[in-house]
Amino acid sequence: MEKTWRWFGKKDKITLAMLQQIGVEGVVTALHEVPNGEIWTLEAIEDLRDYIESFGLRWSVVESLPVCEAVKYAGSERDRLIENYKISLANLGKAGIRTVCYNFMPVIDWIRTDLQHPWEDGTSSLYFDRIRFAYFDLKILERENAEADYSPEELDKVAELDKVITESEKAELVDTIIVKTQGFVNGNIKEGDKEPVTLFKRLLALYKGIDREALRENMRYFLSAIMPVCEEYGVNMCVHPDDPPFQVLGLPRIVTDEADIAWILSAVDNPHNGLTFCAGSLSAGEQNDTRELARKFARRTHFVHLRSTKAIPGGNFIESSHLEGRGHLIDLIRIFEKENPGLPMRVDHGRMMLGDEDKGYNAGYSFHGRMLALAQVEGMLAVVDDELYGKSV
């Protein structure tokens, strides 16, 4: 596997010179300064590619070339936005960058309720608390008919939380769920935006009447439109699983399990239509066995995220050590190295440790925590390489 690292461009506090020193081979990045829906010019792509290569690295994967909301809910701008997307894909292919990670999650990407949940050793991880998320949904968003999505026991726990939660905790919950984990990913709501809850409600309203089947058909329309460009320029599209892989906020989620992935790959049955195998996202769903999914979809996987989660009773989960949890990372490495060797891989959502918490890194993208994770994964890679080929890397 190629050892890659998500890097947020020239303004990232983690520099490419730092990545050189810790064994990174490829960079996963995007033109973050380009607003969603606008064309990525060949000049801008080549400028960033050349900058990365000047450090002896390569631009291995685009993460992400965002799919605009109007494409997902089939708004009036859909066709124009898809045409822009096709031009950007062509320009990437011309520049020799041929793996594009994207998602088709409406409104909200990955969801956590705590960005620094403490471990006993003094480190911290990202955490999802179902009751706190339900509180956000019911008491802060006040989403219509939200009660139907929760059990009587969960509703009782939300009522108890409502008696003790502070205003600062409510503000932190809003900041965590719809600002800090979203702005640098999809650009819908950014830090500094006024009235983020109001903006978020407007985004949710765009999906009124859009169910799973409608969203699926909108995804089929998008993929069908872009595949000729992917074929012409050799670009592989790889959809990221929903994170977490279950329904939230009344929105349809369509990349949650084996059946969903199989539908997407068969709906537009083209080798350039593939999967980002995110072990963390998939392992957060108790319905998923990451090893079985890897065996089934290894040949249609173009990119791998190696992280792991630990399920906690009550529907909660935490980002675990890369050596533990439901991700079963060493087993995944064995499967991918046997079935589809050489895939780009990046470690994901490392712990906050050794001062990471004071550096202003994007949530989940610490330096020391990811460096530790990379070392752990590099050790697993060496073991598997020895098993398969009788030599270590």
mmCIF file with all atom_site columns, N, CA, C and O in Angstrom, residues 44-85:
data_model
loop_
_atom_site.group_PDB
_atom_site.id
_atom_site.type_symbol
_atom_site.label_atom_id
_atom_site.label_alt_id
_atom_site.label_comp_id
_atom_site.label_asym_id
_atom_site.label_entity_id
_atom_site.label_seq_id
_atom_site.pdbx_PDB_ins_code
_atom_site.Cartn_x
_atom_site.Cartn_y
_atom_site.Cartn_z
_atom_site.occupancy
_atom_site.B_iso_or_equiv
_atom_site.pdbx_formal_charge
_atom_site.auth_seq_id
_atom_site.auth_comp_id
_atom_site.auth_asym_id
_atom_site.auth_atom_id
_atom_site.pdbx_PDB_model_num
ATOM 1   N N  . ALA A 1 44 ? -4.185  25.691 -11.943 1.00 0.00 ? 44 ALA A N  1
ATOM 2   C CA . ALA A 1 44 ? -4.180  25.594 -10.485 1.00 0.00 ? 44 ALA A CA 1
ATOM 3   C C  . ALA A 1 44 ? -3.818  24.183 -10.031 1.00 0.00 ? 44 ALA A C  1
ATOM 4   O O  . ALA A 1 44 ? -3.081  23.994 -9.050  1.00 0.00 ? 44 ALA A O  1
ATOM 5   N N  . ILE A 1 45 ? -4.319  23.183 -10.746 1.00 0.00 ? 45 ILE A N  1
ATOM 6   C CA . ILE A 1 45 ? -4.004  21.793 -10.406 1.00 0.00 ? 45 ILE A CA 1
ATOM 7   C C  . ILE A 1 45 ? -2.516  21.537 -10.589 1.00 0.00 ? 45 ILE A C  1
ATOM 8   O O  . ILE A 1 45 ? -1.858  20.956 -9.712  1.00 0.00 ? 45 ILE A O  1
ATOM 9   N N  . GLU A 1 46 ? -1.971  21.964 -11.703 1.00 0.00 ? 46 GLU A N  1
ATOM 10  C CA . GLU A 1 46 ? -0.555  21.710 -11.969 1.00 0.00 ? 46 GLU A CA 1
ATOM 11  C C  . GLU A 1 46 ? 0.338   22.467 -10.998 1.00 0.00 ? 46 GLU A C  1
ATOM 12  O O  . GLU A 1 46 ? 1.403   21.955 -10.598 1.00 0.00 ? 46 GLU A O  1
ATOM 13  N N  . ASP A 1 47 ? -0.078  23.659 -10.585 1.00 0.00 ? 47 ASP A N  1
ATOM 14  C CA . ASP A 1 47 ? 0.709   24.424 -9.622  1.00 0.00 ? 47 ASP A CA 1
ATOM 15  C C  . ASP A 1 47 ? 0.830   23.671 -8.302  1.00 0.00 ? 47 ASP A C  1
ATOM 16  O O  . ASP A 1 47 ? 1.933   23.562 -7.737  1.00 0.00 ? 47 ASP A O  1
ATOM 17  N N  . LEU A 1 48 ? -0.291  23.137 -7.807  1.00 0.00 ? 48 LEU A N  1
ATOM 18  C CA . LEU A 1 48 ? -0.245  22.403 -6.543  1.00 0.00 ? 48 LEU A CA 1
ATOM 19  C C  . LEU A 1 48 ? 0.486   21.080 -6.720  1.00 0.00 ? 48 LEU A C  1
ATOM 20  O O  . LEU A 1 48 ? 1.267   20.677 -5.847  1.00 0.00 ? 48 LEU A O  1
ATOM 21  N N  . ARG A 1 49 ? 0.246   20.401 -7.830  1.00 0.00 ? 49 ARG A N  1
ATOM 22  C CA . ARG A 1 49 ? 0.966   19.142 -8.097  1.00 0.00 ? 49 ARG A CA 1
ATOM 23  C C  . ARG A 1 49 ? 2.478   19.355 -8.090  1.00 0.00 ? 49 ARG A C  1
ATOM 24  O O  . ARG A 1 49 ? 3.228   18.589 -7.463  1.00 0.00 ? 49 ARG A O  1
ATOM 25  N N  . ASP A 1 50 ? 2.934   20.390 -8.777  1.00 0.00 ? 50 ASP A N  1
ATOM 26  C CA . ASP A 1 50 ? 4.374   20.650 -8.870  1.00 0.00 ? 50 ASP A CA 1
ATOM 27  C C  . ASP A 1 50 ? 4.955   21.012 -7.503  1.00 0.00 ? 50 ASP A C  1
ATOM 28  O O  . ASP A 1 50 ? 6.099   20.639 -7.191  1.00 0.00 ? 50 ASP A O  1
ATOM 29  N N  . TYR A 1 51 ? 4.187   21.746 -6.707  1.00 0.00 ? 51 TYR A N  1
ATOM 30  C CA . TYR A 1 51 ? 4.650   22.096 -5.366  1.00 0.00 ? 51 TYR A CA 1
ATOM 31  C C  . TYR A 1 51 ? 4.830   20.837 -4.526  1.00 0.00 ? 51 TYR A C  1
ATOM 32  O O  . TYR A 1 51 ? 5.853   20.682 -3.830  1.00 0.00 ? 51 TYR A O  1
ATOM 33  N N  . ILE A 1 52 ? 3.880   19.942 -4.584  1.00 0.00 ? 52 ILE A N  1
ATOM 34  C CA . ILE A 1 52 ? 3.969   18.683 -3.831  1.00 0.00 ? 52 ILE A CA 1
ATOM 35  C C  . ILE A 1 52 ? 5.177   17.871 -4.312  1.00 0.00 ? 52 ILE A C  1
ATOM 36  O O  . ILE A 1 52 ? 5.949   17.342 -3.497  1.00 0.00 ? 52 ILE A O  1
ATOM 37  N N  . GLU A 1 53 ? 5.353   17.798 -5.622  1.00 0.00 ? 53 GLU A N  1
ATOM 38  C CA . GLU A 1 53 ? 6.456   17.005 -6.165  1.00 0.00 ? 53 GLU A CA 1
ATOM 39  C C  . GLU A 1 53 ? 7.814   17.603 -5.844  1.00 0.00 ? 53 GLU A C  1
ATOM 40  O O  . GLU A 1 53 ? 8.821   16.880 -5.797  1.00 0.00 ? 53 GLU A O  1
ATOM 41  N N  . SER A 1 54 ? 7.871   18.906 -5.573  1.00 0.00 ? 54 SER A N  1
ATOM 42  C CA . SER A 1 54 ? 9.150   19.533 -5.222  1.00 0.00 ? 54 SER A CA 1
ATOM 43  C C  . SER A 1 54 ? 9.679   19.030 -3.891  1.00 0.00 ? 54 SER A C  1
ATOM 44  O O  . SER A 1 54 ? 10.864  19.215 -3.574  1.00 0.00 ? 54 SER A O  1
ATOM 45  N N  . PHE A 1 55 ? 8.824   18.381 -3.107  1.00 0.00 ? 55 PHE A N  1
ATOM 46  C CA . PHE A 1 55 ? 9.237   17.792 -1.830  1.00 0.00 ? 55 PHE A CA 1
ATOM 47  C C  . PHE A 1 55 ? 9.467   16.284 -1.953  1.00 0.00 ? 55 PHE A C  1
ATOM 48  O O  . PHE A 1 55 ? 9.586   15.587 -0.943  1.00 0.00 ? 55 PHE A O  1
ATOM 49  N N  . GLY A 1 56 ? 9.490   15.783 -3.176  1.00 0.00 ? 56 GLY A N  1
ATOM 50  C CA . GLY A 1 56 ? 9.711   14.359 -3.371  1.00 0.00 ? 56 GLY A CA 1
ATOM 51  C C  . GLY A 1 56 ? 8.484   13.510 -3.106  1.00 0.00 ? 56 GLY A C  1
ATOM 52  O O  . GLY A 1 56 ? 8.591   12.283 -2.963  1.00 0.00 ? 56 GLY A O  1
ATOM 53  N N  . LEU A 1 57 ? 7.323   14.135 -3.052  1.00 0.00 ? 57 LEU A N  1
ATOM 54  C CA . LEU A 1 57 ? 6.061   13.432 -2.817  1.00 0.00 ? 57 LEU A CA 1
ATOM 55  C C  . LEU A 1 57 ? 5.225   13.477 -4.096  1.00 0.00 ? 57 LEU A C  1
ATOM 56  O O  . LEU A 1 57 ? 5.592   14.138 -5.067  1.00 0.00 ? 57 LEU A O  1
ATOM 57  N N  . ARG A 1 58 ? 4.105   12.767 -4.102  1.00 0.00 ? 58 ARG A N  1
ATOM 58  C CA . ARG A 1 58 ? 3.209   12.836 -5.257  1.00 0.00 ? 58 ARG A CA 1
ATOM 59  C C  . ARG A 1 58 ? 1.786   13.123 -4.780  1.00 0.00 ? 58 ARG A C  1
ATOM 60  O O  . ARG A 1 58 ? 1.422   12.786 -3.650  1.00 0.00 ? 58 ARG A O  1
ATOM 61  N N  . TRP A 1 59 ? 1.026   13.783 -5.634  1.00 0.00 ? 59 TRP A N  1
ATOM 62  C CA . TRP A 1 59 ? -0.387  14.018 -5.336  1.00 0.00 ? 59 TRP A CA 1
ATOM 63  C C  . TRP A 1 59 ? -1.120  12.746 -5.742  1.00 0.00 ? 59 TRP A C  1
ATOM 64  O O  . TRP A 1 59 ? -1.442  12.531 -6.908  1.00 0.00 ? 59 TRP A O  1
ATOM 65  N N  . SER A 1 60 ? -1.414  11.901 -4.775  1.00 0.00 ? 60 SER A N  1
ATOM 66  C CA . SER A 1 60 ? -1.941  10.571 -5.048  1.00 0.00 ? 60 SER A CA 1
ATOM 67  C C  . SER A 1 60 ? -3.453  10.543 -5.199  1.00 0.00 ? 60 SER A C  1
ATOM 68  O O  . SER A 1 60 ? -3.979  9.802  -6.037  1.00 0.00 ? 60 SER A O  1
ATOM 69  N N  . VAL A 1 61 ? -4.153  11.301 -4.340  1.00 0.00 ? 61 VAL A N  1
ATOM 70  C CA . VAL A 1 61 ? -5.615  11.238 -4.295  1.00 0.00 ? 61 VAL A CA 1
ATOM 71  C C  . VAL A 1 61 ? -6.170  12.637 -4.086  1.00 0.00 ? 61 VAL A C  1
ATOM 72  O O  . VAL A 1 61 ? -5.626  13.420 -3.302  1.00 0.00 ? 61 VAL A O  1
ATOM 73  N N  . VAL A 1 62 ? -7.249  12.938 -4.795  1.00 0.00 ? 62 VAL A N  1
ATOM 74  C CA . VAL A 1 62 ? -8.022  14.144 -4.520  1.00 0.00 ? 62 VAL A CA 1
ATOM 75  C C  . VAL A 1 62 ? -9.052  13.802 -3.449  1.00 0.00 ? 62 VAL A C  1
ATOM 76  O O  . VAL A 1 62 ? -9.840  12.876 -3.603  1.00 0.00 ? 62 VAL A O  1
ATOM 77  N N  . GLU A 1 63 ? -9.027  14.530 -2.376  1.00 0.00 ? 63 GLU A N  1
ATOM 78  C CA . GLU A 1 63 ? -10.063 14.392 -1.334  1.00 0.00 ? 63 GLU A CA 1
ATOM 79  C C  . GLU A 1 63 ? -10.319 15.769 -0.744  1.00 0.00 ? 63 GLU A C  1
ATOM 80  O O  . GLU A 1 63 ? -9.519  16.282 -0.003  1.00 0.00 ? 63 GLU A O  1
ATOM 81  N N  . SER A 1 64 ? -11.454 16.323 -1.193  1.00 0.00 ? 64 SER A N  1
ATOM 82  C CA . SER A 1 64 ? -12.419 15.805 -2.141  1.00 0.00 ? 64 SER A CA 1
ATOM 83  C C  . SER A 1 64 ? -12.628 16.821 -3.255  1.00 0.00 ? 64 SER A C  1
ATOM 84  O O  . SER A 1 64 ? -12.276 17.991 -3.118  1.00 0.00 ? 64 SER A O  1
ATOM 85  N N  . LEU A 1 65 ? -13.219 16.335 -4.349  1.00 0.00 ? 65 LEU A N  1
ATOM 86  C CA . LEU A 1 65 ? -13.825 17.223 -5.335  1.00 0.00 ? 65 LEU A CA 1
ATOM 87  C C  . LEU A 1 65 ? -15.312 17.195 -4.985  1.00 0.00 ? 65 LEU A C  1
ATOM 88  O O  . LEU A 1 65 ? -16.034 16.277 -5.374  1.00 0.00 ? 65 LEU A O  1
ATOM 89  N N  . PRO A 1 66 ? -15.784 18.189 -4.194  1.00 0.00 ? 66 PRO A N  1
ATOM 90  C CA . PRO A 1 66 ? -17.116 18.076 -3.586  1.00 0.00 ? 66 PRO A CA 1
ATOM 91  C C  . PRO A 1 66 ? -18.247 18.039 -4.614  1.00 0.00 ? 66 PRO A C  1
ATOM 92  O O  . PRO A 1 66 ? -18.203 18.735 -5.629  1.00 0.00 ? 66 PRO A O  1
ATOM 93  N N  . VAL A 1 67 ? -19.229 17.209 -4.314  1.00 0.00 ? 67 VAL A N  1
ATOM 94  C CA . VAL A 1 67 ? -20.464 17.172 -5.092  1.00 0.00 ? 67 VAL A CA 1
ATOM 95  C C  . VAL A 1 67 ? -21.432 18.154 -4.450  1.00 0.00 ? 67 VAL A C  1
ATOM 96  O O  . VAL A 1 67 ? -21.784 18.009 -3.271  1.00 0.00 ? 67 VAL A O  1
ATOM 97  N N  . CYS A 1 68 ? -21.846 19.161 -5.180  1.00 0.00 ? 68 CYS A N  1
ATOM 98  C CA . CYS A 1 68 ? -22.701 20.206 -4.617  1.00 0.00 ? 68 CYS A CA 1
ATOM 99  C C  . CYS A 1 68 ? -24.065 19.651 -4.216  1.00 0.00 ? 68 CYS A C  1
ATOM 100 O O  . CYS A 1 68 ? -24.563 18.681 -4.793  1.00 0.00 ? 68 CYS A O  1
ATOM 101 N N  . GLU A 1 69 ? -24.676 20.329 -3.261  1.00 0.00 ? 69 GLU A N  1
ATOM 102 C CA . GLU A 1 69 ? -25.983 19.884 -2.771  1.00 0.00 ? 69 GLU A CA 1
ATOM 103 C C  . GLU A 1 69 ? -27.013 19.835 -3.892  1.00 0.00 ? 69 GLU A C  1
ATOM 104 O O  . GLU A 1 69 ? -27.847 18.930 -3.945  1.00 0.00 ? 69 GLU A O  1
ATOM 105 N N  . ALA A 1 70 ? -26.981 20.788 -4.818  1.00 0.00 ? 70 ALA A N  1
ATOM 106 C CA . ALA A 1 70 ? -27.983 20.828 -5.894  1.00 0.00 ? 70 ALA A CA 1
ATOM 107 C C  . ALA A 1 70 ? -27.902 19.601 -6.788  1.00 0.00 ? 70 ALA A C  1
ATOM 108 O O  . ALA A 1 70 ? -28.902 19.215 -7.403  1.00 0.00 ? 70 ALA A O  1
ATOM 109 N N  . VAL A 1 71 ? -26.726 18.970 -6.866  1.00 0.00 ? 71 VAL A N  1
ATOM 110 C CA . VAL A 1 71 ? -26.609 17.721 -7.604  1.00 0.00 ? 71 VAL A CA 1
ATOM 111 C C  . VAL A 1 71 ? -27.294 16.601 -6.831  1.00 0.00 ? 71 VAL A C  1
ATOM 112 O O  . VAL A 1 71 ? -27.967 15.745 -7.407  1.00 0.00 ? 71 VAL A O  1
ATOM 113 N N  . LYS A 1 72 ? -27.162 16.641 -5.517  1.00 0.00 ? 72 LYS A N  1
ATOM 114 C CA . LYS A 1 72 ? -27.726 15.573 -4.691  1.00 0.00 ? 72 LYS A CA 1
ATOM 115 C C  . LYS A 1 72 ? -29.251 15.640 -4.610  1.00 0.00 ? 72 LYS A C  1
ATOM 116 O O  . LYS A 1 72 ? -29.922 14.612 -4.629  1.00 0.00 ? 72 LYS A O  1
ATOM 117 N N  . TYR A 1 73 ? -29.795 16.863 -4.541  1.00 0.00 ? 73 TYR A N  1
ATOM 118 C CA . TYR A 1 73 ? -31.252 16.949 -4.451  1.00 0.00 ? 73 TYR A CA 1
ATOM 119 C C  . TYR A 1 73 ? -31.899 17.298 -5.798  1.00 0.00 ? 73 TYR A C  1
ATOM 120 O O  . TYR A 1 73 ? -33.112 17.520 -5.873  1.00 0.00 ? 73 TYR A O  1
ATOM 121 N N  . ALA A 1 74 ? -31.086 17.313 -6.865  1.00 0.00 ? 74 ALA A N  1
ATOM 122 C CA . ALA A 1 74 ? -31.579 17.559 -8.229  1.00 0.00 ? 74 ALA A CA 1
ATOM 123 C C  . ALA A 1 74 ? -32.196 18.943 -8.367  1.00 0.00 ? 74 ALA A C  1
ATOM 124 O O  . ALA A 1 74 ? -33.318 19.108 -8.850  1.00 0.00 ? 74 ALA A O  1
ATOM 125 N N  . GLY A 1 75 ? -31.426 19.945 -7.971  1.00 0.00 ? 75 GLY A N  1
ATOM 126 C CA . GLY A 1 75 ? -31.875 21.319 -8.117  1.00 0.00 ? 75 GLY A CA 1
ATOM 127 C C  . GLY A 1 75 ? -31.740 21.816 -9.550  1.00 0.00 ? 75 GLY A C  1
ATOM 128 O O  . GLY A 1 75 ? -31.194 21.133 -10.428 1.00 0.00 ? 75 GLY A O  1
ATOM 129 N N  . SER A 1 76 ? -32.191 23.024 -9.787  1.00 0.00 ? 76 SER A N  1
ATOM 130 C CA . SER A 1 76 ? -32.198 23.577 -11.143 1.00 0.00 ? 76 SER A CA 1
ATOM 131 C C  . SER A 1 76 ? -30.794 23.771 -11.703 1.00 0.00 ? 76 SER A C  1
ATOM 132 O O  . SER A 1 76 ? -30.613 23.825 -12.929 1.00 0.00 ? 76 SER A O  1
ATOM 133 N N  . GLU A 1 77 ? -29.789 23.873 -10.839 1.00 0.00 ? 77 GLU A N  1
ATOM 134 C CA . GLU A 1 77 ? -28.409 24.084 -11.293 1.00 0.00 ? 77 GLU A CA 1
ATOM 135 C C  . GLU A 1 77 ? -27.666 22.774 -11.528 1.00 0.00 ? 77 GLU A C  1
ATOM 136 O O  . GLU A 1 77 ? -26.475 22.794 -11.852 1.00 0.00 ? 77 GLU A O  1
ATOM 137 N N  . ARG A 1 78 ? -28.347 21.638 -11.364 1.00 0.00 ? 78 ARG A N  1
ATOM 138 C CA . ARG A 1 78 ? -27.653 20.354 -11.385 1.00 0.00 ? 78 ARG A CA 1
ATOM 139 C C  . ARG A 1 78 ? -26.801 20.153 -12.631 1.00 0.00 ? 78 ARG A C  1
ATOM 140 O O  . ARG A 1 78 ? -25.612 19.828 -12.531 1.00 0.00 ? 78 ARG A O  1
ATOM 141 N N  . ASP A 1 79 ? -27.381 20.327 -13.793 1.00 0.00 ? 79 ASP A N  1
ATOM 142 C CA . ASP A 1 79 ? -26.649 20.019 -15.025 1.00 0.00 ? 79 ASP A CA 1
ATOM 143 C C  . ASP A 1 79 ? -25.451 20.939 -15.219 1.00 0.00 ? 79 ASP A C  1
ATOM 144 O O  . ASP A 1 79 ? -24.378 20.501 -15.666 1.00 0.00 ? 79 ASP A O  1
ATOM 145 N N  . ARG A 1 80 ? -25.603 22.212 -14.885 1.00 0.00 ? 80 ARG A N  1
ATOM 146 C CA . ARG A 1 80 ? -24.466 23.134 -14.999 1.00 0.00 ? 80 ARG A CA 1
ATOM 147 C C  . ARG A 1 80 ? -23.343 22.729 -14.056 1.00 0.00 ? 80 ARG A C  1
ATOM 148 O O  . ARG A 1 80 ? -22.157 22.742 -14.438 1.00 0.00 ? 80 ARG A O  1
ATOM 149 N N  . LEU A 1 81 ? -23.706 22.345 -12.833 1.00 0.00 ? 81 LEU A N  1
ATOM 150 C CA . LEU A 1 81 ? -22.699 21.943 -11.846 1.00 0.00 ? 81 LEU A CA 1
ATOM 151 C C  . LEU A 1 81 ? -22.005 20.646 -12.273 1.00 0.00 ? 81 LEU A C  1
ATOM 152 O O  . LEU A 1 81 ? -20.795 20.486 -12.061 1.00 0.00 ? 81 LEU A O  1
ATOM 153 N N  . ILE A 1 82 ? -22.753 19.736 -12.868 1.00 0.00 ? 82 ILE A N  1
ATOM 154 C CA . ILE A 1 82 ? -22.140 18.495 -13.340 1.00 0.00 ? 82 ILE A CA 1
ATOM 155 C C  . ILE A 1 82 ? -21.182 18.780 -14.489 1.00 0.00 ? 82 ILE A C  1
ATOM 156 O O  . ILE A 1 82 ? -20.101 18.175 -14.580 1.00 0.00 ? 82 ILE A O  1
ATOM 157 N N  . GLU A 1 83 ? -21.536 19.705 -15.376 1.00 0.00 ? 83 GLU A N  1
ATOM 158 C CA . GLU A 1 83 ? -20.621 20.070 -16.460 1.00 0.00 ? 83 GLU A CA 1
ATOM 159 C C  . GLU A 1 83 ? -19.322 20.647 -15.907 1.00 0.00 ? 83 GLU A C  1
ATOM 160 O O  . GLU A 1 83 ? -18.231 20.334 -16.386 1.00 0.00 ? 83 GLU A O  1
ATOM 161 N N  . ASN A 1 84 ? -19.426 21.494 -14.886 1.00 0.00 ? 84 ASN A N  1
ATOM 162 C CA . ASN A 1 84 ? -18.223 22.015 -14.224 1.00 0.00 ? 84 ASN A CA 1
ATOM 163 C C  . ASN A 1 84 ? -17.400 20.883 -13.612 1.00 0.00 ? 84 ASN A C  1
ATOM 164 O O  . ASN A 1 84 ? -16.165 20.879 -13.683 1.00 0.00 ? 84 ASN A O  1
ATOM 165 N N  . TYR A 1 85 ? -18.090 19.941 -13.007 1.00 0.00 ? 85 TYR A N  1
ATOM 166 C CA . TYR A 1 85 ? -17.421 18.797 -12.381 1.00 0.00 ? 85 TYR A CA 1
ATOM 167 C C  . TYR A 1 85 ? -16.650 18.002 -13.441 1.00 0.00 ? 85 TYR A C  1
ATOM 168 O O  . TYR A 1 85 ? -15.498 17.602 -13.227 1.00 0.00 ? 85 TYR A O  1
#
